[in-house]
GROMACS .gro file of C-alpha atoms in nm:
model
  397
    1MET     CA    1   0.000   0.000   0.000
    2LYS     CA    2   0.277   0.240   0.090
    3LYS     CA    3   0.456   0.170  -0.235
    4SER     CA    4   0.145   0.235  -0.443
    5LEU     CA    5   0.070   0.551  -0.244
    6PHE     CA    6   0.411   0.715  -0.264
    7THR     CA    7   0.527   0.605  -0.611
    8PRO     CA    8   0.321   0.870  -0.798
    9LEU     CA    9   0.438   1.139  -0.554
   10ILE     CA   10   0.803   1.039  -0.596
   11PHE     CA   11   0.762   1.029  -0.974
   12ALA     CA   12   0.596   1.373  -0.973
   13PHE     CA   13   0.877   1.517  -0.760
   14ILE     CA   14   1.146   1.373  -0.990
   15LEU     CA   15   0.964   1.509  -1.295
   16LEU     CA   16   0.928   1.855  -1.137
   17LEU     CA   17   1.296   1.857  -1.041
   18ALA     CA   18   1.393   1.757  -1.393
   19LEU     CA   19   1.185   2.038  -1.542
   20VAL     CA   20   1.346   2.291  -1.309
   21LEU     CA   21   1.699   2.169  -1.383
   22VAL     CA   22   1.665   2.176  -1.762
   23PRO     CA   23   1.892   2.459  -1.888
   24ASN     CA   24   1.700   2.760  -2.016
   25LYS     CA   25   1.888   2.758  -2.347
   26TRP     CA   26   1.753   2.407  -2.417
   27ILE     CA   27   1.395   2.525  -2.371
   28ILE     CA   28   1.456   2.833  -2.586
   29LYS     CA   29   1.579   2.614  -2.873
   30LEU     CA   30   1.246   2.432  -2.869
   31ILE     CA   31   1.029   2.746  -2.884
   32PRO     CA   32   0.874   2.774  -3.234
   33HIS     CA   33   1.011   3.056  -3.449
   34ASN     CA   34   0.660   3.186  -3.517
   35ARG     CA   35   0.566   3.215  -3.149
   36ILE     CA   36   0.619   3.596  -3.145
   37SER     CA   37   0.408   3.658  -3.454
   38GLN     CA   38   0.135   3.430  -3.314
   39ALA     CA   39   0.132   3.627  -2.989
   40ALA     CA   40   0.093   3.965  -3.163
   41THR     CA   41  -0.288   3.959  -3.150
   42GLU     CA   42  -0.350   3.667  -2.912
   43LEU     CA   43  -0.386   3.896  -2.609
   44ASN     CA   44  -0.261   3.604  -2.404
   45PRO     CA   45  -0.178   3.721  -2.050
   46PHE     CA   46   0.086   3.447  -2.018
   47MET     CA   47   0.277   3.625  -2.293
   48PHE     CA   48   0.256   3.987  -2.181
   49GLN     CA   49   0.287   3.905  -1.810
   50GLY     CA   50   0.606   3.720  -1.894
   51LYS     CA   51   0.939   3.833  -2.030
   52TYR     CA   52   1.073   3.618  -2.314
   53VAL     CA   53   0.815   3.702  -2.582
   54GLN     CA   54   0.832   4.076  -2.518
   55ASP     CA   55   1.213   4.070  -2.515
   56LYS     CA   56   1.211   3.915  -2.861
   57MET     CA   57   0.934   4.142  -2.988
   58LEU     CA   58   1.103   4.462  -2.870
   59SER     CA   59   1.432   4.353  -3.024
   60SER     CA   60   1.272   4.335  -3.368
   61ASP     CA   61   1.196   4.627  -3.599
   62LYS     CA   62   0.904   4.429  -3.736
   63TYR     CA   63   0.673   4.499  -3.443
   64LEU     CA   64   0.504   4.813  -3.312
   65PRO     CA   65   0.415   4.760  -2.945
   66VAL     CA   66   0.064   4.885  -2.865
   67TYR     CA   67  -0.011   4.906  -2.491
   68GLY     CA   68  -0.358   4.956  -2.350
   69SER     CA   69  -0.642   4.774  -2.179
   70SER     CA   70  -0.976   4.622  -2.279
   71GLU     CA   71  -1.016   4.829  -2.597
   72LEU     CA   72  -0.736   4.626  -2.760
   73ALA     CA   73  -0.970   4.326  -2.777
   74ARG     CA   74  -1.224   4.522  -2.988
   75LEU     CA   75  -1.085   4.377  -3.310
   76ASP     CA   76  -1.264   4.481  -3.628
   77GLN     CA   77  -1.160   4.580  -3.980
   78PHE     CA   78  -1.049   4.927  -3.862
   79HIS     CA   79  -0.843   4.801  -3.569
   80PRO     CA   80  -0.468   4.871  -3.614
   81SER     CA   81  -0.392   4.498  -3.618
   82ASN     CA   82  -0.608   4.460  -3.928
   83TYR     CA   83  -0.541   4.796  -4.092
   84PHE     CA   84  -0.162   4.772  -4.079
   85GLN     CA   85  -0.162   4.412  -4.194
   86VAL     CA   86  -0.361   4.469  -4.513
   87ASN     CA   87  -0.204   4.805  -4.597
   88LYS     CA   88   0.154   4.684  -4.555
   89GLU     CA   89   0.286   4.985  -4.363
   90GLY     CA   90   0.596   4.791  -4.266
   91VAL     CA   91   0.505   4.717  -3.903
   92THR     CA   92   0.294   4.463  -3.720
   93PRO     CA   93   0.111   4.594  -3.411
   94PHE     CA   94   0.182   4.378  -3.105
   95LEU     CA   95  -0.102   4.412  -2.853
   96ILE     CA   96  -0.016   4.425  -2.483
   97GLY     CA   97  -0.296   4.464  -2.231
   98ARG     CA   98  -0.644   4.357  -2.129
   99GLY     CA   99  -0.919   4.480  -1.900
  100GLY     CA  100  -0.772   4.626  -1.580
  101THR     CA  101  -0.423   4.672  -1.724
  102GLU     CA  102  -0.367   5.021  -1.589
  103SER     CA  103  -0.064   5.240  -1.521
  104LEU     CA  104   0.109   5.041  -1.244
  105ILE     CA  105   0.085   4.716  -1.439
  106HIS     CA  106   0.230   4.885  -1.748
  107PHE     CA  107   0.502   5.040  -1.533
  108LEU     CA  108   0.614   4.699  -1.405
  109ASN     CA  109   0.606   4.567  -1.758
  110PHE     CA  110   0.817   4.854  -1.891
  111SER     CA  111   1.064   4.809  -1.606
  112GLU     CA  112   1.141   4.461  -1.744
  113HIS     CA  113   1.251   4.602  -2.079
  114THR     CA  114   1.422   4.936  -2.023
  115GLU     CA  115   1.716   4.852  -2.249
  116GLN     CA  116   1.500   4.733  -2.539
  117LEU     CA  117   1.283   5.045  -2.513
  118LYS     CA  118   1.567   5.281  -2.601
  119ASN     CA  119   1.474   5.469  -2.921
  120LYS     CA  120   1.179   5.230  -2.966
  121LYS     CA  121   0.854   5.374  -3.099
  122ILE     CA  122   0.554   5.252  -2.903
  123VAL     CA  123   0.184   5.337  -2.883
  124PHE     CA  124   0.004   5.373  -2.549
  125VAL     CA  125  -0.377   5.393  -2.543
  126LEU     CA  126  -0.520   5.578  -2.242
  127SER     CA  127  -0.868   5.522  -2.102
  128PRO     CA  128  -1.045   5.790  -1.894
  129GLN     CA  129  -1.208   5.528  -1.671
  130TRP     CA  130  -0.866   5.435  -1.529
  131PHE     CA  131  -0.875   5.766  -1.347
  132GLN     CA  132  -1.119   5.680  -1.071
  133PRO     CA  133  -1.046   5.867  -0.745
  134GLY     CA  134  -0.871   5.565  -0.590
  135GLY     CA  135  -0.696   5.452  -0.907
  136ALA     CA  136  -0.679   5.082  -0.994
  137ASP     CA  137  -0.860   4.873  -0.733
  138GLU     CA  138  -0.760   4.525  -0.618
  139SER     CA  139  -1.004   4.351  -0.852
  140HIS     CA  140  -0.832   4.508  -1.153
  141PHE     CA  141  -0.476   4.500  -1.025
  142ALA     CA  142  -0.453   4.144  -0.892
  143PRO     CA  143  -0.541   3.947  -1.210
  144ASN     CA  144  -0.288   4.149  -1.409
  145PHE     CA  145  -0.003   4.150  -1.158
  146SER     CA  146   0.293   3.939  -1.270
  147SER     CA  147   0.506   3.778  -0.998
  148LEU     CA  148   0.795   3.751  -1.244
  149GLN     CA  149   0.781   4.123  -1.320
  150GLY     CA  150   0.740   4.195  -0.949
  151TYR     CA  151   1.057   4.003  -0.857
  152ASP     CA  152   1.254   4.139  -1.151
  153PHE     CA  153   1.158   4.487  -1.036
  154ALA     CA  154   1.279   4.409  -0.683
  155PHE     CA  155   1.623   4.317  -0.817
  156ASN     CA  156   1.636   4.593  -1.081
  157ASP     CA  157   1.918   4.835  -0.992
  158LYS     CA  158   1.904   5.030  -1.319
  159ILE     CA  159   1.589   5.224  -1.237
  160ASP     CA  160   1.619   5.563  -1.070
  161PRO     CA  161   1.611   5.494  -0.691
  162ASN     CA  162   1.357   5.769  -0.617
  163MET     CA  163   1.127   5.641  -0.891
  164LYS     CA  164   1.161   5.289  -0.756
  165LYS     CA  165   1.068   5.399  -0.404
  166ARG     CA  166   0.761   5.583  -0.530
  167ALA     CA  167   0.650   5.274  -0.717
  168ILE     CA  168   0.709   5.040  -0.424
  169LYS     CA  169   0.502   5.256  -0.190
  170ARG     CA  170   0.212   5.224  -0.432
  171LEU     CA  171   0.263   4.852  -0.496
  172LEU     CA  172   0.256   4.778  -0.124
  173LYS     CA  173  -0.102   4.909  -0.115
  174TYR     CA  174  -0.218   4.594  -0.296
  175ASN     CA  175  -0.298   4.256  -0.140
  176ALA     CA  176  -0.160   4.079  -0.447
  177VAL     CA  177   0.186   4.207  -0.348
  178ASN     CA  178   0.152   4.172   0.028
  179ALA     CA  179   0.037   3.811  -0.012
  180ASP     CA  180   0.394   3.726  -0.115
  181PRO     CA  181   0.606   3.756   0.204
  182MET     CA  182   0.944   3.739   0.030
  183LEU     CA  183   0.855   4.006  -0.222
  184THR     CA  184   0.706   4.224   0.050
  185ILE     CA  185   1.025   4.207   0.257
  186LEU     CA  186   1.239   4.295  -0.046
  187TYR     CA  187   1.018   4.592  -0.128
  188LYS     CA  188   1.009   4.720   0.229
  189ALA     CA  189   1.388   4.703   0.250
  190ASP     CA  190   1.408   4.946  -0.043
  191ILE     CA  191   1.202   5.211   0.135
  192SER     CA  192   1.293   5.148   0.501
  193LYS     CA  193   1.587   5.254   0.715
  194ASP     CA  194   1.505   4.991   0.979
  195PRO     CA  195   1.810   4.759   1.025
  196LEU     CA  196   1.579   4.470   1.113
  197VAL     CA  197   1.398   4.499   0.779
  198HIS     CA  198   1.732   4.502   0.595
  199SER     CA  199   1.846   4.196   0.790
  200GLU     CA  200   1.528   4.011   0.694
  201ALA     CA  201   1.578   4.109   0.331
  202ALA     CA  202   1.936   3.979   0.338
  203LEU     CA  203   1.811   3.645   0.468
  204VAL     CA  204   1.538   3.600   0.206
  205ARG     CA  205   1.734   3.738  -0.089
  206PRO     CA  206   1.898   3.405  -0.190
  207PHE     CA  207   1.561   3.227  -0.175
  208ALA     CA  208   1.397   3.512  -0.368
  209LYS     CA  209   1.667   3.489  -0.634
  210ALA     CA  210   1.606   3.115  -0.666
  211TYR     CA  211   1.231   3.172  -0.693
  212GLN     CA  212   1.292   3.438  -0.958
  213GLN     CA  213   1.479   3.180  -1.166
  214VAL     CA  214   1.189   2.938  -1.129
  215LEU     CA  215   0.951   3.209  -1.256
  216ILE     CA  216   1.179   3.275  -1.554
  217LYS     CA  217   1.177   2.906  -1.639
  218LYS     CA  218   0.799   2.894  -1.596
  219ASP     CA  219   0.769   3.178  -1.847
  220LEU     CA  220   0.981   2.983  -2.096
  221TYR     CA  221   0.765   2.673  -2.056
  222TYR     CA  222   0.448   2.878  -2.108
  223THR     CA  223   0.605   3.030  -2.419
  224LEU     CA  224   0.700   2.684  -2.545
  225ALA     CA  225   0.349   2.550  -2.490
  226GLY     CA  226   0.179   2.857  -2.636
  227GLY     CA  227  -0.179   2.953  -2.566
  228PRO     CA  228  -0.515   2.876  -2.722
  229HIS     CA  229  -0.490   2.996  -3.081
  230ARG     CA  230  -0.754   3.251  -3.171
  231HIS     CA  231  -0.841   3.273  -3.536
  232ARG     CA  232  -0.849   3.636  -3.645
  233THR     CA  233  -1.048   3.713  -3.957
  234ILE     CA  234  -0.855   3.948  -4.183
  235SER     CA  235  -1.065   4.202  -4.373
  236HIS     CA  236  -0.930   4.364  -4.688
  237SER     CA  237  -1.220   4.611  -4.695
  238VAL     CA  238  -0.992   4.887  -4.555
  239LYS     CA  239  -0.714   4.834  -4.808
  240ASN     CA  240  -0.595   5.124  -5.026
  241LYS     CA  241  -0.864   5.366  -4.906
  242SER     CA  242  -0.812   5.734  -4.828
  243TRP     CA  243  -0.873   5.855  -4.475
  244ASN     CA  244  -1.197   6.025  -4.586
  245GLN     CA  245  -1.315   5.702  -4.745
  246LEU     CA  246  -1.231   5.511  -4.428
  247GLU     CA  247  -1.426   5.760  -4.215
  248GLN     CA  248  -1.731   5.726  -4.437
  249TYR     CA  249  -1.699   5.349  -4.432
  250ALA     CA  250  -1.670   5.352  -4.051
  251ASP     CA  251  -1.988   5.561  -4.033
  252ARG     CA  252  -2.175   5.305  -4.241
  253VAL     CA  253  -2.051   5.010  -4.037
  254GLY     CA  254  -2.120   5.187  -3.707
  255LYS     CA  255  -2.473   5.275  -3.814
  256LYS     CA  256  -2.538   4.915  -3.921
  257TYR     CA  257  -2.446   4.775  -3.580
  258SER     CA  258  -2.593   5.052  -3.362
  259ARG     CA  259  -2.958   5.081  -3.464
  260SER     CA  260  -3.125   5.011  -3.130
  261ASN     CA  261  -3.043   5.328  -2.935
  262GLN     CA  262  -2.973   5.701  -2.952
  263PHE     CA  263  -2.625   5.667  -2.797
  264ALA     CA  264  -2.455   5.501  -3.097
  265ILE     CA  265  -2.374   5.204  -2.873
  266THR     CA  266  -2.337   4.875  -3.054
  267ASP     CA  267  -2.663   4.679  -3.040
  268SER     CA  268  -2.505   4.373  -2.877
  269GLN     CA  269  -2.373   4.582  -2.589
  270TYR     CA  270  -2.687   4.792  -2.550
  271ASN     CA  271  -2.900   4.478  -2.523
  272LYS     CA  272  -2.702   4.383  -2.212
  273ILE     CA  273  -2.781   4.710  -2.032
  274GLU     CA  274  -3.116   4.808  -2.183
  275ALA     CA  275  -3.322   4.695  -1.883
  276ARG     CA  276  -3.110   4.911  -1.650
  277VAL     CA  277  -3.095   5.223  -1.868
  278PRO     CA  278  -3.382   5.411  -1.693
  279GLU     CA  279  -3.228   5.364  -1.348
  280LEU     CA  280  -2.886   5.479  -1.474
  281LYS     CA  281  -3.013   5.824  -1.570
  282ASN     CA  282  -2.821   6.089  -1.369
  283SER     CA  283  -2.653   5.814  -1.165
  284LYS     CA  284  -2.307   5.972  -1.211
  285ALA     CA  285  -2.389   6.326  -1.096
  286GLY     CA  286  -2.087   6.487  -0.932
  287ALA     CA  287  -1.834   6.237  -1.073
  288SER     CA  288  -1.499   6.344  -1.216
  289TYR     CA  289  -1.192   6.191  -1.379
  290GLY     CA  290  -0.991   6.501  -1.295
  291ARG     CA  291  -0.884   6.387  -0.947
  292SER     CA  292  -0.721   6.046  -0.907
  293VAL     CA  293  -0.410   5.878  -0.765
  294GLU     CA  294  -0.385   5.722  -1.112
  295TYR     CA  295  -0.213   6.044  -1.226
  296GLN     CA  296   0.074   5.960  -0.988
  297ASP     CA  297   0.089   5.605  -1.123
  298PHE     CA  298   0.081   5.735  -1.479
  299GLN     CA  299   0.366   5.974  -1.395
  300LEU     CA  300   0.573   5.667  -1.306
  301VAL     CA  301   0.507   5.538  -1.659
  302LEU     CA  302   0.614   5.869  -1.809
  303ASP     CA  303   0.926   5.889  -1.593
  304LEU     CA  304   1.033   5.535  -1.677
  305LEU     CA  305   0.976   5.580  -2.051
  306LYS     CA  306   1.179   5.899  -2.036
  307GLN     CA  307   1.463   5.730  -1.848
  308SER     CA  308   1.454   5.442  -2.098
  309GLY     CA  309   1.474   5.672  -2.400
  310ALA     CA  310   1.152   5.534  -2.551
  311LYS     CA  311   0.955   5.723  -2.816
  312PRO     CA  312   0.588   5.687  -2.725
  313LEU     CA  313   0.273   5.814  -2.889
  314PHE     CA  314  -0.016   5.840  -2.643
  315ILE     CA  315  -0.372   5.802  -2.767
  316SER     CA  316  -0.615   6.001  -2.552
  317VAL     CA  317  -0.952   5.833  -2.601
  318PRO     CA  318  -1.273   6.025  -2.523
  319VAL     CA  319  -1.588   5.891  -2.364
  320ASN     CA  320  -1.927   5.854  -2.530
  321GLY     CA  321  -2.053   6.208  -2.471
  322ASN     CA  322  -2.422   6.136  -2.525
  323TRP     CA  323  -2.418   5.846  -2.280
  324TYR     CA  324  -2.217   6.037  -2.021
  325ASP     CA  325  -2.462   6.327  -2.045
  326TYR     CA  326  -2.748   6.082  -1.991
  327VAL     CA  327  -2.596   5.934  -1.674
  328GLY     CA  328  -2.521   6.286  -1.548
  329PHE     CA  329  -2.142   6.264  -1.550
  330PRO     CA  330  -2.051   6.636  -1.553
  331LYS     CA  331  -1.884   6.774  -1.864
  332GLU     CA  332  -1.631   6.956  -1.647
  333GLY     CA  333  -1.537   6.625  -1.482
  334ARG     CA  334  -1.442   6.490  -1.824
  335THR     CA  335  -1.275   6.805  -1.952
  336ALA     CA  336  -1.060   6.821  -1.640
  337TYR     CA  337  -0.920   6.478  -1.733
  338TYR     CA  338  -0.860   6.561  -2.099
  339THR     CA  339  -0.674   6.880  -2.011
  340ARG     CA  340  -0.473   6.735  -1.726
  341ILE     CA  341  -0.361   6.420  -1.908
  342LYS     CA  342  -0.260   6.613  -2.221
  343ASN     CA  343  -0.057   6.861  -2.017
  344GLN     CA  344   0.104   6.582  -1.817
  345ILE     CA  345   0.219   6.403  -2.133
  346GLU     CA  346   0.339   6.712  -2.316
  347GLN     CA  347   0.534   6.836  -2.014
  348GLU     CA  348   0.754   6.529  -2.057
  349GLY     CA  349   0.808   6.608  -2.425
  350PHE     CA  350   0.600   6.318  -2.556
  351GLN     CA  351   0.344   6.320  -2.836
  352VAL     CA  352  -0.026   6.276  -2.773
  353ALA     CA  353  -0.312   6.221  -3.016
  354ASP     CA  354  -0.587   6.405  -2.830
  355PHE     CA  355  -0.930   6.290  -2.949
  356SER     CA  356  -1.128   6.459  -2.673
  357ASP     CA  357  -1.316   6.670  -2.930
  358HIS     CA  358  -1.485   6.355  -3.057
  359GLU     CA  359  -1.708   6.284  -2.757
  360TYR     CA  360  -2.020   6.344  -2.965
  361ASP     CA  361  -1.889   6.205  -3.294
  362PRO     CA  362  -2.120   5.912  -3.383
  363TYR     CA  363  -1.943   5.577  -3.405
  364PHE     CA  364  -1.615   5.713  -3.271
  365MET     CA  365  -1.687   5.494  -2.969
  366LYS     CA  366  -1.826   5.142  -2.989
  367ASP     CA  367  -2.005   5.151  -2.654
  368THR     CA  368  -1.993   5.377  -2.347
  369ILE     CA  369  -1.614   5.374  -2.301
  370HIS     CA  370  -1.440   5.166  -2.571
  371ILE     CA  371  -1.300   5.311  -2.891
  372GLY     CA  372  -1.493   5.204  -3.198
  373TRP     CA  373  -1.503   5.206  -3.575
  374LYS     CA  374  -1.429   5.570  -3.652
  375GLY     CA  375  -1.208   5.601  -3.348
  376TRP     CA  376  -0.981   5.330  -3.485
  377VAL     CA  377  -0.961   5.514  -3.818
  378TYR     CA  378  -0.833   5.824  -3.640
  379THR     CA  379  -0.597   5.609  -3.438
  380ASP     CA  380  -0.462   5.439  -3.751
  381ARG     CA  381  -0.396   5.779  -3.905
  382ALA     CA  382  -0.225   5.910  -3.593
  383ILE     CA  383  -0.002   5.601  -3.581
  384THR     CA  384   0.081   5.633  -3.951
  385ASP     CA  385   0.190   5.996  -3.905
  386PHE     CA  386   0.383   5.897  -3.593
  387LEU     CA  387   0.571   5.626  -3.781
  388ASN     CA  388   0.645   5.874  -4.058
  389ASP     CA  389   0.771   6.131  -3.805
  390SER     CA  390   0.491   6.373  -3.883
  391ASN     CA  391   0.437   6.652  -3.629
  392LYS     CA  392   0.080   6.726  -3.729
  393THR     CA  393  -0.185   6.801  -3.472
  394PHE     CA  394  -0.354   6.463  -3.449
  395ALA     CA  395  -0.679   6.577  -3.291
  396ASN     CA  396  -0.774   6.820  -3.567
  397LYS     CA  397  -0.787   6.574  -3.854
   0.00000   0.00000   0.00000
């Protein structure tokens, strides 16, 4: 009985030990050459919460990294992933982000790749709804937090020390970080003058280093295995069209899929909220995106990109003005955000495509908060000018 009970456990332990001891270079040799191109539109969190795939992507001139959140999954014929593929602009957008991927998560991600970001053009899509008074809450932060990126950040001595301390103080506000005692001790040692804390950090450091190596190997195995392949339909309907033609086409498509309501919200989304629409009227009175700790978190992103020598284009997405008026979200509470975020970006010398004037532009948004058909057309044009080093005023096109 004992033999039959313990044999599977012993076998499992030996197998686990073997997997851990396999040299990383052996695993890397087995990773398919097309894994990076597959991951470009997969939106697989295993890929963008890891390190290997992004290292390879950022080292290639083929890819244009596009960072954002849930809007990246709104793939249609106008989406940059489709537009740039069929129009052969020389780059392939690589999508990094999902719902809840806000400033602190992007900051940790960028901190993994500071050397590859030097002189690298990237696109960063901003969402107003990130800028709630308390910033990213636990429910959005925790699913997107990467232990590998968290440990790599702890051992990263290339980041400006003051910036690192600011980031750690924010990270320690989250249960997802505090739930890891080794990481918590390492972080506290960076911001504390207490000798006891530094002694504890010295004790756990070797174990933390070992765990970091396990996380690196885990990332390689995930990359080797890949994720569930999502078939993306490629539409050639946007090929070789002028920007005016694309706008008109986007209007037609938007109208076709938004017939059920006066807010130009896609029918499928409106059907989900239709029963609650009457009770939502004036439910957001007094709200504002102009005051939020997210601005501090976003400043960390700006500071790190500046230190890294990256060349970002920020896309400032509006809200659906008609819907926001209906729910009573004050116009000044939106304008405060548009003005503040634009000033914050430009003060660092970065470019921003400010689309705040399009709040009431039908079909610019697909629903209440996500960029839609016409919005992607404007984004495609802004990215094209950015890649061509144009200094035009993006918002006035």
